[in-house]
Short mmCIF file of N, CA and C in Angstrom, two decimals:
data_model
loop_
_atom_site.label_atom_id
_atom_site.label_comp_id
_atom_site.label_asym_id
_atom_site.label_seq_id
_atom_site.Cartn_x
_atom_site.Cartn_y
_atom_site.Cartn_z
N UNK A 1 127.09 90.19 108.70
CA UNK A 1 126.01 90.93 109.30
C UNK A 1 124.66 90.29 108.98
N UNK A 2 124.53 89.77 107.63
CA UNK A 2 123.27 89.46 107.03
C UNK A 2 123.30 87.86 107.54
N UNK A 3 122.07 87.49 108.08
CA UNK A 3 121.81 86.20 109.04
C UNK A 3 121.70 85.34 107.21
N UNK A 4 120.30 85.70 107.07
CA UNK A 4 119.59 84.98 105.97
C UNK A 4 118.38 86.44 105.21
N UNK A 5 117.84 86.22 104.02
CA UNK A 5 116.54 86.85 103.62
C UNK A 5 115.54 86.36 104.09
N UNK A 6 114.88 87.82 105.28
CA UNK A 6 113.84 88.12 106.10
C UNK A 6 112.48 87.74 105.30
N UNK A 7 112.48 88.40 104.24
CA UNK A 7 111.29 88.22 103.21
C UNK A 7 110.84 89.65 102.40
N UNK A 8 110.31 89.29 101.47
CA UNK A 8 110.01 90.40 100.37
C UNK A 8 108.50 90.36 100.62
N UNK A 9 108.44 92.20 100.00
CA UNK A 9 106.83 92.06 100.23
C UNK A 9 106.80 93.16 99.02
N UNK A 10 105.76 93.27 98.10
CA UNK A 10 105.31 94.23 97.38
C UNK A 10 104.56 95.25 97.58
N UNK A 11 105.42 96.42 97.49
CA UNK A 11 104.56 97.50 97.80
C UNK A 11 103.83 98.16 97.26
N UNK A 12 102.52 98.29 97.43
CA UNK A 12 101.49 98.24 96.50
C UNK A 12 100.48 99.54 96.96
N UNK A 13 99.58 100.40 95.62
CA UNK A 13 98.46 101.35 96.17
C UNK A 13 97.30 100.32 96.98
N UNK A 14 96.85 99.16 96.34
CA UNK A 14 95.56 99.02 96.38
C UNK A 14 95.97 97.34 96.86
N UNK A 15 95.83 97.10 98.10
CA UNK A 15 96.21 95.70 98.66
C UNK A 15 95.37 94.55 98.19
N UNK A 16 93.87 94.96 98.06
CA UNK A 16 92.90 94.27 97.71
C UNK A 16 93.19 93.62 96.65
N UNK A 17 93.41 94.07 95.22
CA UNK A 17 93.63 94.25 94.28
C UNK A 17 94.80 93.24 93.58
N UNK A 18 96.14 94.08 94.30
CA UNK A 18 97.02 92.43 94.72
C UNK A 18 97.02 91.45 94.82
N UNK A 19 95.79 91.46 95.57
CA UNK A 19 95.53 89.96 96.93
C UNK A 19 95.13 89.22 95.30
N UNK A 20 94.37 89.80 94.62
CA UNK A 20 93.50 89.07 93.61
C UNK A 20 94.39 88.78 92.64
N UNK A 21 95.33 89.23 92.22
CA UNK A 21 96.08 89.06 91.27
C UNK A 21 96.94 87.88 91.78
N UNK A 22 97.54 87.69 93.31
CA UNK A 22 98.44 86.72 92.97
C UNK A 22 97.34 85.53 93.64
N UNK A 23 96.03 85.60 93.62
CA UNK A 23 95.38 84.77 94.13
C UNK A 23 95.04 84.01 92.45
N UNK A 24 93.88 84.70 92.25
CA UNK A 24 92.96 84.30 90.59
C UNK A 24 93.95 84.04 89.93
N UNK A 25 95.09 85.25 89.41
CA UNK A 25 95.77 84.70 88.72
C UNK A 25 97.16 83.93 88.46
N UNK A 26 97.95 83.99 89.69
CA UNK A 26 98.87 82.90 90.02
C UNK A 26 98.51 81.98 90.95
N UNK A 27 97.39 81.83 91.25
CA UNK A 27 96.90 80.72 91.93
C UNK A 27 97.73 80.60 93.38
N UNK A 28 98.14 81.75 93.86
CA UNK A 28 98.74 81.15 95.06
C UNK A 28 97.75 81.32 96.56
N UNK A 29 97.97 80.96 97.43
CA UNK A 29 97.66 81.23 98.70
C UNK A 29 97.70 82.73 99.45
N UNK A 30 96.49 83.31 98.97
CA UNK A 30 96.86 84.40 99.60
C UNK A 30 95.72 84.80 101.15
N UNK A 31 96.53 85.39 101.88
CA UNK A 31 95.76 85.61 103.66
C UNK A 31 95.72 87.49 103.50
N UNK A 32 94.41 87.55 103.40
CA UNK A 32 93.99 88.65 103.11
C UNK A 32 92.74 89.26 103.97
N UNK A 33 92.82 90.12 104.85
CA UNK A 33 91.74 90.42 105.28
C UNK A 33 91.08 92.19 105.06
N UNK A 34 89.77 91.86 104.00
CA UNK A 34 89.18 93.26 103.59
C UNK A 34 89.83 94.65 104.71
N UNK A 35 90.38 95.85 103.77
CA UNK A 35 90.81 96.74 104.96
C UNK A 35 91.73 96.91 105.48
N UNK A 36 92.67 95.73 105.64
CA UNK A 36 93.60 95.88 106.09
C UNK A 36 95.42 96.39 105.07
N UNK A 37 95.83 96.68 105.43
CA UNK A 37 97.75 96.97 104.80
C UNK A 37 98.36 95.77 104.35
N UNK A 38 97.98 94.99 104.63
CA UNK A 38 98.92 93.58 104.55
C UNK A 38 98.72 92.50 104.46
N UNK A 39 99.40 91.77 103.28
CA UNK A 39 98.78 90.40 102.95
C UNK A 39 99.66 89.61 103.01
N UNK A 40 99.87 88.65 103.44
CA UNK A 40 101.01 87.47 103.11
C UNK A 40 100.21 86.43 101.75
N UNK A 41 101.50 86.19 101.08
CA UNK A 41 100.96 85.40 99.75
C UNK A 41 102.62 84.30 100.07
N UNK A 42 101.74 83.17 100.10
CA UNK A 42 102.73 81.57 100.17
C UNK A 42 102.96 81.30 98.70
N UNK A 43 104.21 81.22 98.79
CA UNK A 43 105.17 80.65 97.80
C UNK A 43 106.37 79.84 98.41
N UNK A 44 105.85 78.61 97.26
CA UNK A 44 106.52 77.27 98.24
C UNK A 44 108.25 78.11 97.57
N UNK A 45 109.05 78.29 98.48
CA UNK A 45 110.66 78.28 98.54
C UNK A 45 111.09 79.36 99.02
N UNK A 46 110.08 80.29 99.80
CA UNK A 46 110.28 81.87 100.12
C UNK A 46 109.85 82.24 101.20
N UNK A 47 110.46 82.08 102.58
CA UNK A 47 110.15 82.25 103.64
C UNK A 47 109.05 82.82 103.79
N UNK A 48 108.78 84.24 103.22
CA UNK A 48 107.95 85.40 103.67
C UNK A 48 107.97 86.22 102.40
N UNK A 49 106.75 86.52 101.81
CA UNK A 49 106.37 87.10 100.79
C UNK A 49 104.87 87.69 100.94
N UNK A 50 105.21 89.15 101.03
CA UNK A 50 103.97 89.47 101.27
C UNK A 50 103.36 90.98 100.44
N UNK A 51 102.19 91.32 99.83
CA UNK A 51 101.87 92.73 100.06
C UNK A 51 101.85 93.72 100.62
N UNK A 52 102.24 94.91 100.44
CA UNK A 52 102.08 96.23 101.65
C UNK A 52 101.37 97.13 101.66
N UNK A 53 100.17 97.88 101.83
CA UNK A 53 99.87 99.04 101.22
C UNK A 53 100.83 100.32 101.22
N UNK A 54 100.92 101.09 100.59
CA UNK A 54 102.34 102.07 100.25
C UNK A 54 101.83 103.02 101.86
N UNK A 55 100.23 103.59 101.82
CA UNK A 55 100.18 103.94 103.16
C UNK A 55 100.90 103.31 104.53
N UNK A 56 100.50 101.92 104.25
CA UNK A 56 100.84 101.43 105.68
C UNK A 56 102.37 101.34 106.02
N UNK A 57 103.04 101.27 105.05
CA UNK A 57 104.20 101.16 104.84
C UNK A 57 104.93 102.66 105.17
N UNK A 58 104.54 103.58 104.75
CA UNK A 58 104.59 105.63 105.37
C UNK A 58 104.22 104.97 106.76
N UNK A 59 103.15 104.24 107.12
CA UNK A 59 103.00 104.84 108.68
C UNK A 59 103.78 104.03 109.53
N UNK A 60 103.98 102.65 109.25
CA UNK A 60 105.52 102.25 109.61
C UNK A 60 106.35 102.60 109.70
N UNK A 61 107.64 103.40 108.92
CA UNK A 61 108.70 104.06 108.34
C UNK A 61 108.47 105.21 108.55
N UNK A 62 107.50 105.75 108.71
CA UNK A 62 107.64 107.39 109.16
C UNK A 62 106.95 107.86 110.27
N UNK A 63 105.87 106.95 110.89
CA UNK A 63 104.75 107.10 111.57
C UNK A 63 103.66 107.74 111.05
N UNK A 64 103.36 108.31 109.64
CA UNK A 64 102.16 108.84 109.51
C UNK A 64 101.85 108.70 107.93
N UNK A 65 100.69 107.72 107.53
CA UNK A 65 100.36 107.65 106.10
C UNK A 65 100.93 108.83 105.14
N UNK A 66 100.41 110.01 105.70
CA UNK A 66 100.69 111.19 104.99
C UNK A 66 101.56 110.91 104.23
N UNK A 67 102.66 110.54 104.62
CA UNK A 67 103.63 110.37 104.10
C UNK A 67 104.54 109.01 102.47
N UNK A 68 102.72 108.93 102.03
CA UNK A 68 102.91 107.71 101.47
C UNK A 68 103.85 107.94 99.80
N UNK A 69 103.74 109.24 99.52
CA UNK A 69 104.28 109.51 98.29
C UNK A 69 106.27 109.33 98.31
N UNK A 70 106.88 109.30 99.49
CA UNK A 70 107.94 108.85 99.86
C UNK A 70 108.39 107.38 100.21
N UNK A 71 107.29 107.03 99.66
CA UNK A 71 107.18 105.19 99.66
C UNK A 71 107.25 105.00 98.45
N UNK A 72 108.47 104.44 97.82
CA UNK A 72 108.60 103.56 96.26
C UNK A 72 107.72 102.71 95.77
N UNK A 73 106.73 102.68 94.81
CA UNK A 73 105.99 101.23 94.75
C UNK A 73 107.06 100.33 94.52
N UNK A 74 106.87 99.42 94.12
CA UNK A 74 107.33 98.03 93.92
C UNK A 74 108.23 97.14 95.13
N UNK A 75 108.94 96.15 95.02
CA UNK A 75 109.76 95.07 95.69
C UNK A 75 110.49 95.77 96.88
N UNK A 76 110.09 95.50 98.10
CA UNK A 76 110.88 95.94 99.18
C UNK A 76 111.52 94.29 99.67
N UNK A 77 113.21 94.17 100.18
CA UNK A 77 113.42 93.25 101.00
C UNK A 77 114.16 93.46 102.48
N UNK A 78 114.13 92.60 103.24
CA UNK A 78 114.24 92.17 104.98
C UNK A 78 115.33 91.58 104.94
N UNK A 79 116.34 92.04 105.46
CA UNK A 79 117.54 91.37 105.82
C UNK A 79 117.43 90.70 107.38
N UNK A 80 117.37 89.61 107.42
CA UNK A 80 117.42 88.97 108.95
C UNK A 80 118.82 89.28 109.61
N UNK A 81 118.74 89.90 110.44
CA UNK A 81 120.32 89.80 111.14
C UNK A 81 120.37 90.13 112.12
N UNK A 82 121.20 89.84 113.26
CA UNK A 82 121.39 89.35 114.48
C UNK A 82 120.45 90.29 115.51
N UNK A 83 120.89 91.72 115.96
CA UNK A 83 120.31 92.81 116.16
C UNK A 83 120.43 93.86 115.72
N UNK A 84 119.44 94.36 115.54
CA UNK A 84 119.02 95.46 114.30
C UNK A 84 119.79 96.91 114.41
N UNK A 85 119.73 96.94 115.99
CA UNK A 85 120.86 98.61 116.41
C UNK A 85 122.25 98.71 115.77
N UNK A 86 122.90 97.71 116.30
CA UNK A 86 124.21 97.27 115.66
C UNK A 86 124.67 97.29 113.97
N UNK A 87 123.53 96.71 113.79
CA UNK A 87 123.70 97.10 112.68
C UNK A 87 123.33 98.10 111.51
N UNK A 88 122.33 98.50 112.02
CA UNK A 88 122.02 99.81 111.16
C UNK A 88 123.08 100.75 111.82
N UNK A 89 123.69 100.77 112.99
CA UNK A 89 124.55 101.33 112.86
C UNK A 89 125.91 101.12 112.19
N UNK A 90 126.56 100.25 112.17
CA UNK A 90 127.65 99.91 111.50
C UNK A 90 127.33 100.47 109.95
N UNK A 91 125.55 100.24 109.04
CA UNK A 91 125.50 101.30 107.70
C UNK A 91 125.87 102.41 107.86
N UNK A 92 125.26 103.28 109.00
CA UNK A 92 125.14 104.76 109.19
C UNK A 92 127.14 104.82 109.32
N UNK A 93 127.99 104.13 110.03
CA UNK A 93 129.15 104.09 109.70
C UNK A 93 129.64 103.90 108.40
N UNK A 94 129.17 103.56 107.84
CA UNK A 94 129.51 103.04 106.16
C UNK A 94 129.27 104.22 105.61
N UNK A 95 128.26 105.02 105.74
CA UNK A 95 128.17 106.27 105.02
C UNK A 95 126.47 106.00 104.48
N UNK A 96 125.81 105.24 104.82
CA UNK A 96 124.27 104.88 104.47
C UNK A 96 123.52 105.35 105.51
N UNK A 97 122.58 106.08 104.91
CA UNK A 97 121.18 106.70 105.37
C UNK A 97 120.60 105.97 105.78
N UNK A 98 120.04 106.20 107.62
CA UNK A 98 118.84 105.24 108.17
C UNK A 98 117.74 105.89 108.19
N UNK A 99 116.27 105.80 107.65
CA UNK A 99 115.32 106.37 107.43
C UNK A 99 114.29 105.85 108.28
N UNK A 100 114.48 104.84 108.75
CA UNK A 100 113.80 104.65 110.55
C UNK A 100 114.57 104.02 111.36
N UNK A 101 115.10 104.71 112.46
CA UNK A 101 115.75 104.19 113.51
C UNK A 101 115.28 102.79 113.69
N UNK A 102 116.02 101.99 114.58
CA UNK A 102 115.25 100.68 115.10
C UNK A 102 114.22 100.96 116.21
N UNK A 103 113.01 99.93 115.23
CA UNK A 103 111.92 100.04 116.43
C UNK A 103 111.42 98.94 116.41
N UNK A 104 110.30 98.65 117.48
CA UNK A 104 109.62 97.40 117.89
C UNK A 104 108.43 97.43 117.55
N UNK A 105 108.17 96.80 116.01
CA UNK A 105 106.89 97.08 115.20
C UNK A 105 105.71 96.42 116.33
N UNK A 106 104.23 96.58 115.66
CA UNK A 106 102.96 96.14 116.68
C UNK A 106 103.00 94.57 116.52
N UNK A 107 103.97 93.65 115.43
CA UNK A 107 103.67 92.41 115.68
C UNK A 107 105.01 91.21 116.22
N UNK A 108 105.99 92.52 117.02
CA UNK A 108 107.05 92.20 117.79
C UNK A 108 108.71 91.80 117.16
N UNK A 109 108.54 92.31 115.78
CA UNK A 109 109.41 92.24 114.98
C UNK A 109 110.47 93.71 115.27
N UNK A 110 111.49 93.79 115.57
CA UNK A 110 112.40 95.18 115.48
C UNK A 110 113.15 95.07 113.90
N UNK A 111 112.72 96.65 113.85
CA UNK A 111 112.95 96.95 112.39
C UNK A 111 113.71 98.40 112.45
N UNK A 112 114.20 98.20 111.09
CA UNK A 112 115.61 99.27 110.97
C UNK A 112 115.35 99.83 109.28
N UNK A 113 114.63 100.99 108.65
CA UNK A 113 114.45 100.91 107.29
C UNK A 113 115.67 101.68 106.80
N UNK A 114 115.99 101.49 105.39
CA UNK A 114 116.82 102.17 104.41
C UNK A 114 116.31 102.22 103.27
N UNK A 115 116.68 103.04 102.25
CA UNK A 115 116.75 102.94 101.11
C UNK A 115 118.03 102.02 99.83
N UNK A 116 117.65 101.49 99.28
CA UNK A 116 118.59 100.72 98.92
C UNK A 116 119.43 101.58 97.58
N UNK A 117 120.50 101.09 97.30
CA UNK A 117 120.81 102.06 96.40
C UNK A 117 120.36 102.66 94.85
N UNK A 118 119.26 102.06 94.31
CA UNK A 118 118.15 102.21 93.79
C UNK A 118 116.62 102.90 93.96
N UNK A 119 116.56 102.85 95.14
CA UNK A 119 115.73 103.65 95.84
C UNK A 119 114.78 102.69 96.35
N UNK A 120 114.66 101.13 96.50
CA UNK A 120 113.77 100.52 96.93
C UNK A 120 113.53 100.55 98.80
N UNK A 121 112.49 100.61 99.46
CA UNK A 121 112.68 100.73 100.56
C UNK A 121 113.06 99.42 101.03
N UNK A 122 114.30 99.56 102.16
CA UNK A 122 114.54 98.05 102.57
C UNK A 122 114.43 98.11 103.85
N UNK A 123 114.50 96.92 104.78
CA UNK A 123 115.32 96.91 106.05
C UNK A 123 115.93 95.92 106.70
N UNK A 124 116.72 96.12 107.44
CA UNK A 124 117.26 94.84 108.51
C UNK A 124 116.44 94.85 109.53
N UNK A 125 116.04 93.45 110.21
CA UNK A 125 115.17 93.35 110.87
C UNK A 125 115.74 92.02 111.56
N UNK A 126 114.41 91.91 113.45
CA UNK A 126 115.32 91.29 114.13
C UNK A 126 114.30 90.35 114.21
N UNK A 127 114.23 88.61 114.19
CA UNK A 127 112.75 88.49 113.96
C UNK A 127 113.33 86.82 114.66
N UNK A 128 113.26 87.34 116.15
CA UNK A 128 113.28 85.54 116.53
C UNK A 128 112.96 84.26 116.47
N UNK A 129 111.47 84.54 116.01
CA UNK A 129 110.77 83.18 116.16
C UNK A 129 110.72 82.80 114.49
N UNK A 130 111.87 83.51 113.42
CA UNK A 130 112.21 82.91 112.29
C UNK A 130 113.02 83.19 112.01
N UNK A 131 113.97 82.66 112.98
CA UNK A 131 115.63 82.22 113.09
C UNK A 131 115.74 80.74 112.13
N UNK A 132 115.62 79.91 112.77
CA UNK A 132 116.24 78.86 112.42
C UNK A 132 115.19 77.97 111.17
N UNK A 133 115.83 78.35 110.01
CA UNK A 133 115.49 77.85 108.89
C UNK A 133 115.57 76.02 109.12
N UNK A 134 114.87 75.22 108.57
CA UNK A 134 114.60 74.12 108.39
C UNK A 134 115.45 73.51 107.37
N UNK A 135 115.93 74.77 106.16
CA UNK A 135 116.52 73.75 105.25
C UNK A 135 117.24 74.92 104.27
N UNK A 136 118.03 75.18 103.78
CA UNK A 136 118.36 75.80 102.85
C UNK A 136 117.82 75.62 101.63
N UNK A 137 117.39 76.73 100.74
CA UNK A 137 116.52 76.89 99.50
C UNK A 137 117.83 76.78 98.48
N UNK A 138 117.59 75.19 97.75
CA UNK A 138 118.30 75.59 96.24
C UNK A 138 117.70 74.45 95.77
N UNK A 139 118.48 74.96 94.40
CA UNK A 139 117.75 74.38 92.73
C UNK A 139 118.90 73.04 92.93
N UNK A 140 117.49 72.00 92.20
CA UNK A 140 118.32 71.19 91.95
C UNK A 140 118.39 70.83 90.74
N UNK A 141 120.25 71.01 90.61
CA UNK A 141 120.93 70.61 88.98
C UNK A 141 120.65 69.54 88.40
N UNK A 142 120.07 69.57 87.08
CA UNK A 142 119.99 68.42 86.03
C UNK A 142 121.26 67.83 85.67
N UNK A 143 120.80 66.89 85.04
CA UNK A 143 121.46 65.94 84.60
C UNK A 143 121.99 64.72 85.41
#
């Protein structure tokens, strides 16, 4: 079912705040614009790694901020896989809770959320134009 990992994003109160932490102090690349829910932060070996605000993340997943105290802070991940109906249904067959149907987010990505069995929010997601990986991510063994 699972293509490859979609990408992780941290779910966070205060995005700004974030942005600075993995900017100043891990020195990475972060695309941040004042105001907004969402940051992508580049890390060379990780497709997609980004910030969330916990609001924006309620109004995604539920349609309405209100709803942000039902948002877990910390590590949410994206399962890439084929199409997203299919398979969030085949969970809901498994006996797993879908907590947003599949939909067609505003930046053309279809998304499917769950809770993971820990309680982190996750989802499978359908995301064409980062299909085809360039290279597989691994360590290379010493010696």
């Amino acid at each position: 079912m699972v293509r490859h990992l979609a990408g992780i994003a941290e779910i966070v109160e205060d995005v700004e705040s974030a942005a600075r932490f993995y900017r100043e102090v891990l020195g990475l690349t972060v695309e941040y614009q004042e105001g907004q829910g969402y940051a992508n932060v580049h890390v060379p070996g990780v497709l997609h790694f980004g910030l969330w605000s916990r609001a924006a993340a309620a109004e995604s997943t539920f349609g309405t901020a209100e709803e942000a105290e039902r948002i877990p802070l910390g590590f949410t991940v994206g399962f890439e896989v084929d199409e997203v109906e299919p398979a969030s249904g085949e969970m809901v067959v498994q006996g797993w809770r879908i907590v947003q149907p599949a939909k067609t987010e505003p930046w053309g990505q279809v998304t499917s959320r769950f809770f993971s069995p820990s309680g982190a929010l996750c989802e499978v997601s359908e995301t064409p134009w980062a299909r085809r990986l360039t290279e597989n991510v691994q360590a290379e063994s010493e010696g």
